[in-house]
């Protein structure tokens, strides 16, 4: 997920993009190097330690993203920008590369070629992108915000009376599913199928699990398209179908698959990572009752330091190329590490009002930059604000050091985020979020004795 690199969107001071001349790296020969694993418990626990190790190779480093599947990973900020903006040298078409990888590889669902916006080049990519962008323009921000409120309130009603919650399983992962399931025109009852399929593709723990997840996701999409062909509605699937660019059935299915997949799991992890930061960092402990740092600040900090999609932007050179000190073979898989590139310079103290930190690479960059990042940020911000408005004293139920991260080369995702709070009953008549000062107290509002703001993390 990066802000498009364009005039007026200059990187912050200290960013490698300001450096002149460009940093010089020693040449590297990938075939002679042992690739570093981007999966397993060590990588999941501390990926930045691995990124520091990878920088010893130069701007690009050899990595293994799954058993028997290797790639070159761009860890340098400026090299990443050069690659992402050079569609004459770098193609998104993975078909040649696919012949070199086991067909049952667990990463295949994330990297196999499809006729969609992600894997297309040139005019085909523009054609697909126009469909996605034009359709999302029909979703009004106020309508989107109202849908998030509805989804958030429905989830909080499920766990509000319990006083404890796993904010990943019971909130962060469900909000995007409810939203995109609804935006694409499917009933809420289909949400569980969607989360199982998308989560399975991203985790990719075994060939069997990856294949099953891909099959489940395809089945869901086929049902969705079949329903919308029979009866259109005010939804993204119908707008994709009726767009003047006239996608054929195969193009329609695969662009829905890509758009929905890209809008669910990464967005869930963005929400989860931001909530984790807010609940474990003293700088945010006043936020829940109106402090200086906001949900937007937490999201920006996550996008800089712990992007939910940490390594992606698969590219393949159209010819042998010497790129930032490394020879890359024609058709070889090259990925961008948004997390490593972002961490190349210190962002400490830049998060917060007036920081201007908007040039991270977490939305990608260039022609393949995320086309709907504003919608994603609106959903994430609103979901966090709604939760913290209802649960103003919410806090972690475990020490932050005990949080576990999920395995996988692509994402940065918590396995769970246990939290506790004073029980509430938001489904009672007249119940409103705590920060709504205009509403009168209701039976769901805490008494004076229990409505104190949570203490700072350092005080526990």
Coordinates of C-alpha atoms in Angstrom, one line a residue:
X1 CA 0.0 0.0 0.0
X2 CA 2.4 4.2 -1.0
X3 CA 1.7 7.6 -1.7
X4 CA 2.3 8.2 -5.4
X5 CA 5.8 9.7 -5.9
X6 CA 5.0 13.0 -7.6
X7 CA 5.9 16.7 -7.4
X8 CA 4.7 18.2 -4.2
X9 CA 4.8 14.9 -2.3
X10 CA 8.4 15.2 -1.3
X11 CA 9.9 12.7 1.2
X12 CA 10.6 14.0 4.7
X13 CA 14.0 15.3 5.7
X14 CA 16.5 12.5 6.0
X15 CA 14.8 10.3 3.3
X16 CA 17.1 8.6 0.9
X17 CA 15.2 10.1 -2.0
X18 CA 16.8 13.5 -1.1
X19 CA 20.3 12.1 -1.2
X20 CA 22.6 13.2 -4.0
X21 CA 24.4 11.4 -5.3
X22 CA 22.6 8.1 -4.8
X23 CA 24.1 5.7 -2.4
X24 CA 26.5 3.2 -4.1
X25 CA 26.2 -0.5 -3.2
X26 CA 28.8 -3.2 -4.1
X27 CA 27.7 -5.4 -7.0
X28 CA 26.0 -8.6 -5.9
X29 CA 25.5 -11.9 -7.7
X30 CA 22.3 -13.5 -6.5
X31 CA 23.1 -17.0 -7.9
X32 CA 26.1 -17.2 -5.5
X33 CA 24.2 -16.2 -2.4
X34 CA 22.2 -18.2 0.1
X35 CA 18.7 -16.7 0.3
X36 CA 17.4 -15.5 3.6
X37 CA 14.0 -16.9 4.8
X38 CA 11.1 -14.5 5.0
X39 CA 9.0 -17.0 6.8
X40 CA 9.1 -19.0 10.0
X41 CA 9.0 -18.0 13.7
X42 CA 12.2 -15.9 13.7
X43 CA 11.0 -13.7 10.8
X44 CA 7.5 -13.3 12.3
X45 CA 8.9 -12.3 15.7
X46 CA 11.4 -9.7 14.5
X47 CA 11.3 -9.0 10.8
X48 CA 13.3 -5.8 11.1
X49 CA 16.3 -7.8 12.4
X50 CA 16.1 -9.8 9.1
X51 CA 15.8 -6.6 7.1
X52 CA 19.0 -5.2 8.7
X53 CA 20.7 -8.5 7.7
X54 CA 19.4 -8.2 4.2
X55 CA 20.9 -4.6 3.8
X56 CA 24.3 -6.1 4.0
X57 CA 23.7 -7.4 0.4
X58 CA 23.0 -4.0 -1.0
X59 CA 19.9 -2.5 -2.4
X60 CA 18.6 -6.0 -3.4
X61 CA 19.0 -9.2 -1.4
X62 CA 18.2 -12.8 -2.1
X63 CA 15.3 -14.2 -0.1
X64 CA 13.2 -17.4 0.2
X65 CA 9.5 -16.6 0.5
X66 CA 8.5 -20.3 0.8
X67 CA 10.2 -23.6 0.5
X68 CA 11.9 -23.8 -3.0
X69 CA 10.7 -20.3 -4.0
X70 CA 13.3 -17.6 -4.1
X71 CA 13.2 -13.9 -5.0
X72 CA 15.2 -10.7 -4.9
X73 CA 13.9 -8.3 -2.4
X74 CA 14.4 -4.5 -2.7
X75 CA 15.2 -3.1 0.7
X76 CA 16.4 0.4 -0.4
X77 CA 13.9 3.3 -0.6
X78 CA 15.3 5.0 -3.7
X79 CA 15.7 1.6 -5.5
X80 CA 12.1 0.8 -4.7
X81 CA 10.9 4.1 -6.2
X82 CA 13.0 3.5 -9.3
X83 CA 11.5 0.1 -9.8
X84 CA 7.9 1.1 -9.1
X85 CA 8.0 3.9 -11.6
X86 CA 9.9 2.1 -14.4
X87 CA 7.2 0.0 -16.2
X88 CA 9.4 -0.1 -19.3
X89 CA 11.9 -2.3 -17.6
X90 CA 9.7 -4.1 -15.0
X91 CA 6.6 -6.1 -15.9
X92 CA 3.9 -7.4 -13.7
X93 CA 3.3 -10.5 -15.8
X94 CA 4.3 -13.5 -13.8
X95 CA 3.5 -16.3 -16.3
X96 CA 7.1 -17.0 -17.3
X97 CA 8.2 -17.1 -13.7
X98 CA 5.3 -19.5 -12.8
X99 CA 6.9 -22.2 -14.9
X100 CA 9.9 -22.2 -12.5
X101 CA 7.9 -22.7 -9.3
X102 CA 6.1 -25.8 -8.0
X103 CA 2.5 -25.5 -8.9
X104 CA 1.4 -26.3 -5.4
X105 CA 3.6 -23.7 -3.7
X106 CA 1.8 -22.0 -0.9
X107 CA 2.7 -18.6 -2.3
X108 CA 1.2 -19.3 -5.7
X109 CA -2.3 -17.8 -4.9
X110 CA -0.5 -14.5 -4.1
X111 CA 1.7 -14.5 -7.2
X112 CA 0.1 -16.4 -10.0
X113 CA -0.9 -14.4 -13.1
X114 CA -4.5 -13.4 -13.6
X115 CA -6.1 -10.9 -16.0
X116 CA -6.5 -8.2 -13.4
X117 CA -5.2 -4.7 -12.4
X118 CA -2.3 -6.2 -10.4
X119 CA -0.7 -8.4 -13.1
X120 CA -1.5 -6.3 -16.2
X121 CA 0.9 -3.9 -18.0
X122 CA 0.3 -0.9 -20.2
X123 CA -3.2 -0.3 -21.8
X124 CA -4.7 -3.4 -20.2
X125 CA -3.7 -2.1 -16.7
X126 CA -5.1 1.3 -17.4
X127 CA -8.4 -0.3 -18.6
X128 CA -8.7 -2.4 -15.4
X129 CA -7.6 0.5 -13.1
X130 CA -10.3 2.8 -14.6
X131 CA -13.0 0.3 -13.8
X132 CA -11.8 0.0 -10.1
X133 CA -11.3 3.8 -9.6
X134 CA -14.5 4.9 -11.3
X135 CA -16.6 2.3 -9.4
X136 CA -15.2 3.3 -6.0
X137 CA -15.9 7.0 -6.8
X138 CA -19.6 6.1 -6.6
X139 CA -19.1 5.2 -2.9
X140 CA -19.7 8.5 -1.1
X141 CA -17.5 9.1 2.0
X142 CA -20.4 9.9 4.3
X143 CA -22.1 6.6 3.2
X144 CA -18.9 4.7 3.7
X145 CA -18.5 6.2 7.2
X146 CA -22.1 5.3 8.1
X147 CA -21.6 1.7 6.9
X148 CA -18.5 1.5 9.1
X149 CA -20.4 2.8 12.1
X150 CA -23.1 0.2 11.5
X151 CA -20.6 -2.7 11.2
X152 CA -18.6 -1.5 14.2
X153 CA -21.7 -1.2 16.4
X154 CA -23.0 -4.6 15.4
X155 CA -19.6 -6.2 16.4
X156 CA -19.3 -4.3 19.7
X157 CA -22.8 -5.5 20.6
X158 CA -21.5 -9.0 20.3
X159 CA -18.7 -8.6 22.9
X160 CA -19.5 -5.4 24.8
X161 CA -21.1 -7.1 27.8
X162 CA -18.2 -9.5 28.2
X163 CA -15.6 -6.9 29.2
X164 CA -12.9 -8.7 27.1
X165 CA -12.2 -9.2 23.5
X166 CA -9.7 -10.4 20.9
X167 CA -9.5 -7.3 18.9
X168 CA -8.1 -9.2 15.9
X169 CA -10.6 -12.1 15.6
X170 CA -13.6 -10.2 16.9
X171 CA -13.1 -6.8 15.4
X172 CA -10.2 -5.9 13.1
X173 CA -10.6 -8.9 10.9
X174 CA -14.4 -8.6 10.7
X175 CA -14.8 -4.9 10.0
X176 CA -13.3 -5.1 6.4
X177 CA -15.1 -8.3 5.7
X178 CA -18.5 -6.8 6.7
X179 CA -17.7 -3.7 4.7
X180 CA -16.4 -5.2 1.4
X181 CA -18.9 -8.1 1.5
X182 CA -21.6 -5.5 1.7
X183 CA -20.0 -3.0 -0.8
X184 CA -19.7 -5.8 -3.4
X185 CA -23.3 -6.8 -2.8
X186 CA -23.3 -10.0 -0.7
X187 CA -25.3 -10.8 2.4
X188 CA -23.5 -10.6 5.8
X189 CA -23.9 -14.4 6.1
X190 CA -21.1 -14.9 3.5
X191 CA -18.5 -13.1 5.6
X192 CA -17.1 -16.1 7.4
X193 CA -16.3 -17.8 4.1
X194 CA -14.5 -14.8 2.9
X195 CA -12.2 -14.4 5.9
X196 CA -11.2 -18.0 6.0
X197 CA -10.3 -18.0 2.3
X198 CA -8.3 -14.7 2.3
X199 CA -6.5 -15.5 5.5
X200 CA -5.5 -18.9 4.2
X201 CA -4.0 -17.5 1.0
X202 CA -1.9 -15.0 2.9
X203 CA -0.7 -17.4 5.6
X204 CA 0.2 -20.0 3.0
X205 CA 1.5 -22.5 5.6
X206 CA 1.2 -25.6 3.3
X207 CA 0.4 -26.3 -0.3
X208 CA -2.8 -28.1 0.8
X209 CA -4.0 -25.1 2.9
X210 CA -3.1 -22.6 0.1
X211 CA -5.0 -24.7 -2.5
X212 CA -8.0 -25.1 -0.3
X213 CA -8.1 -21.3 0.4
X214 CA -7.8 -20.4 -3.2
X215 CA -10.6 -22.8 -4.1
X216 CA -12.8 -21.4 -1.4
X217 CA -12.2 -17.9 -2.5
X218 CA -12.9 -18.7 -6.1
X219 CA -16.2 -20.4 -5.1
X220 CA -17.3 -17.3 -3.1
X221 CA -16.5 -15.0 -6.0
X222 CA -18.4 -17.2 -8.5
X223 CA -21.5 -17.1 -6.4
X224 CA -21.2 -13.3 -6.1
X225 CA -20.9 -12.8 -9.8
X226 CA -23.8 -15.2 -10.5
X227 CA -26.0 -13.3 -8.1
X228 CA -25.2 -9.9 -9.6
X229 CA -25.7 -11.2 -13.2
X230 CA -29.2 -12.2 -12.2
X231 CA -30.0 -9.0 -10.4
X232 CA -27.9 -5.8 -10.4
X233 CA -27.8 -3.5 -7.3
X234 CA -26.1 -0.4 -6.0
X235 CA -22.8 -2.2 -5.4
X236 CA -19.3 -2.5 -6.7
X237 CA -19.8 -5.8 -8.5
X238 CA -22.7 -4.3 -10.5
X239 CA -20.7 -1.2 -11.3
X240 CA -17.8 -3.3 -12.5
X241 CA -20.2 -5.2 -14.8
X242 CA -21.7 -2.1 -16.2
X243 CA -18.6 0.0 -16.7
X244 CA -18.0 1.3 -20.3
X245 CA -14.7 -0.6 -20.4
X246 CA -16.8 -3.8 -20.8
X247 CA -14.9 -6.4 -18.9
X248 CA -15.5 -9.9 -20.1
X249 CA -16.5 -12.6 -17.6
X250 CA -12.9 -13.7 -16.9
X251 CA -11.7 -10.1 -16.4
X252 CA -14.6 -9.3 -14.2
X253 CA -14.1 -12.3 -11.9
X254 CA -10.4 -11.7 -11.5
X255 CA -10.7 -8.0 -10.9
X256 CA -13.3 -8.6 -8.2
X257 CA -11.1 -11.3 -6.7
X258 CA -8.1 -8.9 -6.6
X259 CA -10.0 -5.9 -5.4
X260 CA -11.8 -7.7 -2.6
X261 CA -8.7 -9.6 -1.5
X262 CA -6.6 -6.5 -1.4
X263 CA -9.3 -4.7 0.5
X264 CA -9.8 -7.2 3.3
X265 CA -6.8 -8.9 4.9
X266 CA -4.3 -5.9 4.6
X267 CA -7.0 -3.5 5.9
X268 CA -7.7 -5.8 8.9
X269 CA -4.1 -5.9 9.7
X270 CA -3.8 -2.1 9.4
X271 CA -6.6 -1.7 11.9
X272 CA -5.1 -4.4 14.2
X273 CA -1.5 -3.0 14.1
X274 CA -2.8 0.5 14.8
X275 CA -4.9 -0.6 17.8
X276 CA -1.9 -2.5 19.1
X277 CA 0.2 0.6 18.9
X278 CA -2.4 2.8 20.6
X279 CA -2.9 0.3 23.5
X280 CA 0.8 -0.3 24.1
X281 CA 2.4 3.2 23.7
X282 CA 2.2 5.8 26.4
X283 CA 2.0 8.6 23.8
X284 CA -1.5 7.4 23.0
X285 CA -2.9 6.8 26.5
X286 CA -4.9 10.1 26.5
X287 CA -6.1 9.5 23.0
X288 CA -9.2 7.5 24.0
X289 CA -10.5 10.5 25.9
X290 CA -9.4 13.2 23.5
X291 CA -5.6 13.4 23.6
X292 CA -3.2 15.0 21.1
X293 CA -2.4 11.8 19.1
X294 CA -5.3 10.4 17.1
X295 CA -6.2 7.2 15.3
X296 CA -4.9 8.9 12.1
X297 CA -1.5 9.3 13.8
X298 CA -1.4 5.6 14.8
X299 CA -2.3 4.5 11.3
X300 CA 0.4 6.8 9.8
X301 CA 2.9 5.4 12.3
X302 CA 2.0 1.8 11.4
X303 CA 2.2 2.5 7.7
X304 CA 5.8 3.8 8.3
X305 CA 7.0 1.2 10.7
X306 CA 4.8 -1.9 10.6
X307 CA 2.9 -1.9 7.3
X308 CA 0.3 -4.6 7.1
X309 CA 1.5 -5.7 3.7
X310 CA 5.2 -5.7 4.4
X311 CA 6.7 -7.3 1.2
X312 CA 4.9 -7.4 -2.1
X313 CA 4.8 -5.5 -5.5
X314 CA 6.0 -8.5 -7.5
X315 CA 7.8 -7.4 -10.6
X316 CA 9.7 -9.3 -13.4
X317 CA 12.4 -7.6 -15.6
X318 CA 11.7 -7.8 -19.3
X319 CA 15.4 -8.3 -19.9
X320 CA 18.6 -8.9 -17.9
X321 CA 19.2 -5.7 -16.0
X322 CA 21.9 -4.4 -13.7
X323 CA 19.8 -2.6 -11.1
X324 CA 21.3 -0.7 -8.2
X325 CA 24.5 -2.9 -8.1
X326 CA 22.8 -6.3 -8.8
X327 CA 22.3 -8.3 -11.9
X328 CA 18.7 -9.5 -12.2
X329 CA 17.8 -12.1 -14.8
X330 CA 14.9 -11.7 -17.2
X331 CA 11.7 -13.0 -15.7
X332 CA 13.2 -13.3 -12.2
X333 CA 10.9 -12.5 -9.3
X334 CA 11.7 -9.2 -7.6
X335 CA 9.6 -7.9 -4.7
X336 CA 9.7 -4.6 -2.8
X337 CA 9.9 -4.6 1.0
X338 CA 7.9 -1.6 2.0
X339 CA 8.8 -2.2 5.6
X340 CA 12.5 -2.3 5.0
X341 CA 12.5 0.7 2.7
X342 CA 10.5 2.7 5.1
X343 CA 12.8 1.9 8.0
X344 CA 15.8 3.1 6.1
X345 CA 15.6 6.4 7.9
X346 CA 14.4 7.4 11.4
X347 CA 10.8 8.5 11.7
X348 CA 10.9 9.0 15.5
X349 CA 9.0 12.1 16.5
X350 CA 7.6 12.5 13.0
X351 CA 4.2 11.0 13.8
X352 CA 1.6 13.4 15.0
X353 CA -0.1 16.6 13.9
X354 CA 2.0 18.6 11.5
X355 CA 4.5 15.8 11.0
X356 CA 4.0 15.7 7.2
X357 CA 5.0 12.0 7.1
X358 CA 3.2 11.0 4.0
X359 CA 5.8 9.5 1.7
X360 CA 6.1 6.0 3.0
X361 CA 5.9 3.2 0.5
X362 CA 3.1 1.2 2.1
X363 CA 0.6 2.0 -0.6
X364 CA 3.2 1.1 -3.3
X365 CA 4.0 3.8 -5.9
X366 CA 3.9 4.6 -9.6
X367 CA 1.3 3.2 -11.9
X368 CA 0.5 0.4 -9.6
X369 CA 0.0 2.4 -6.4
X370 CA -3.1 1.5 -4.4
X371 CA -6.0 3.1 -6.3
X372 CA -8.4 3.3 -3.3
X373 CA -6.1 4.2 -0.4
X374 CA -8.5 7.0 0.7
X375 CA -11.3 4.5 1.1
X376 CA -9.1 2.2 3.1
X377 CA -7.9 4.9 5.4
X378 CA -11.4 6.2 6.0
X379 CA -12.6 2.7 6.9
X380 CA -9.6 2.1 9.2
X381 CA -9.8 5.5 10.9
X382 CA -13.6 5.3 11.5
X383 CA -13.4 1.7 12.8
X384 CA -10.8 2.7 15.4
X385 CA -12.5 5.9 16.4
X386 CA -15.8 4.1 16.8
X387 CA -14.3 1.4 19.0
X388 CA -12.4 3.8 21.2
X389 CA -15.5 6.0 21.5
X390 CA -17.5 3.1 22.9
X391 CA -14.7 1.6 25.0
X392 CA -12.8 4.6 26.4
X393 CA -10.9 2.5 29.0
X394 CA -9.9 -0.4 26.8
X395 CA -6.4 -1.7 27.5
X396 CA -4.3 -4.7 26.6
X397 CA -5.0 -7.8 28.6
X398 CA -1.4 -9.0 28.2
X399 CA 2.0 -7.4 28.1
X400 CA 2.8 -6.1 24.7
X401 CA 5.9 -8.3 24.6
X402 CA 3.6 -11.4 24.7
X403 CA 1.8 -10.5 21.5
X404 CA 2.4 -13.1 18.7
X405 CA 2.7 -12.4 15.0
X406 CA 1.5 -14.6 12.2
X407 CA 3.8 -16.5 9.9
X408 CA 4.1 -15.4 6.3
X409 CA 6.5 -13.5 3.9
X410 CA 3.9 -11.0 2.7
X411 CA 2.1 -9.6 5.7
X412 CA 2.8 -8.1 9.2
X413 CA -0.2 -9.4 11.1
X414 CA -0.9 -10.1 14.8
X415 CA -2.3 -13.6 15.6
X416 CA -4.4 -12.1 18.5
X417 CA -4.8 -8.8 20.4
X418 CA -6.5 -9.6 23.7
X419 CA -8.0 -6.5 25.5
X420 CA -10.2 -5.8 28.4
X421 CA -12.6 -3.0 29.3
X422 CA -15.5 -2.1 31.5
X423 CA -18.5 -4.1 30.2
X424 CA -21.2 -2.1 28.3
X425 CA -24.5 -2.7 26.7
X426 CA -24.6 -0.6 23.5
X427 CA -27.6 -2.4 22.2
X428 CA -29.9 -0.8 24.8
X429 CA -32.2 1.9 23.6
X430 CA -30.6 5.3 23.6
X431 CA -27.0 4.0 23.9
X432 CA -24.4 6.3 22.3
X433 CA -20.6 6.3 22.1
X434 CA -19.0 8.0 25.1
X435 CA -17.6 11.0 23.2
X436 CA -21.0 12.1 22.0
X437 CA -21.3 15.0 24.5
X438 CA -24.6 16.1 23.1
X439 CA -26.4 12.9 24.1
X440 CA -27.8 12.5 27.6
X441 CA -26.5 9.7 29.9
X442 CA -28.0 6.3 29.3
X443 CA -28.0 3.0 31.1
X444 CA -25.1 2.0 29.0
X445 CA -22.9 4.9 30.2
X446 CA -20.5 4.1 33.0
X447 CA -21.0 5.6 36.4
X448 CA -18.6 8.2 37.6
X449 CA -16.8 5.6 39.5
X450 CA -16.0 3.4 36.5
X451 CA -15.7 5.9 33.6
X452 CA -12.1 6.9 34.5
X453 CA -9.7 7.0 31.5
X454 CA -7.2 4.1 31.4
X455 CA -3.8 4.6 33.1
X456 CA -0.7 4.9 31.0
X457 CA 1.0 1.7 30.0
X458 CA 4.1 2.6 32.1
X459 CA 1.9 2.9 35.2
X460 CA 0.7 -0.7 35.1

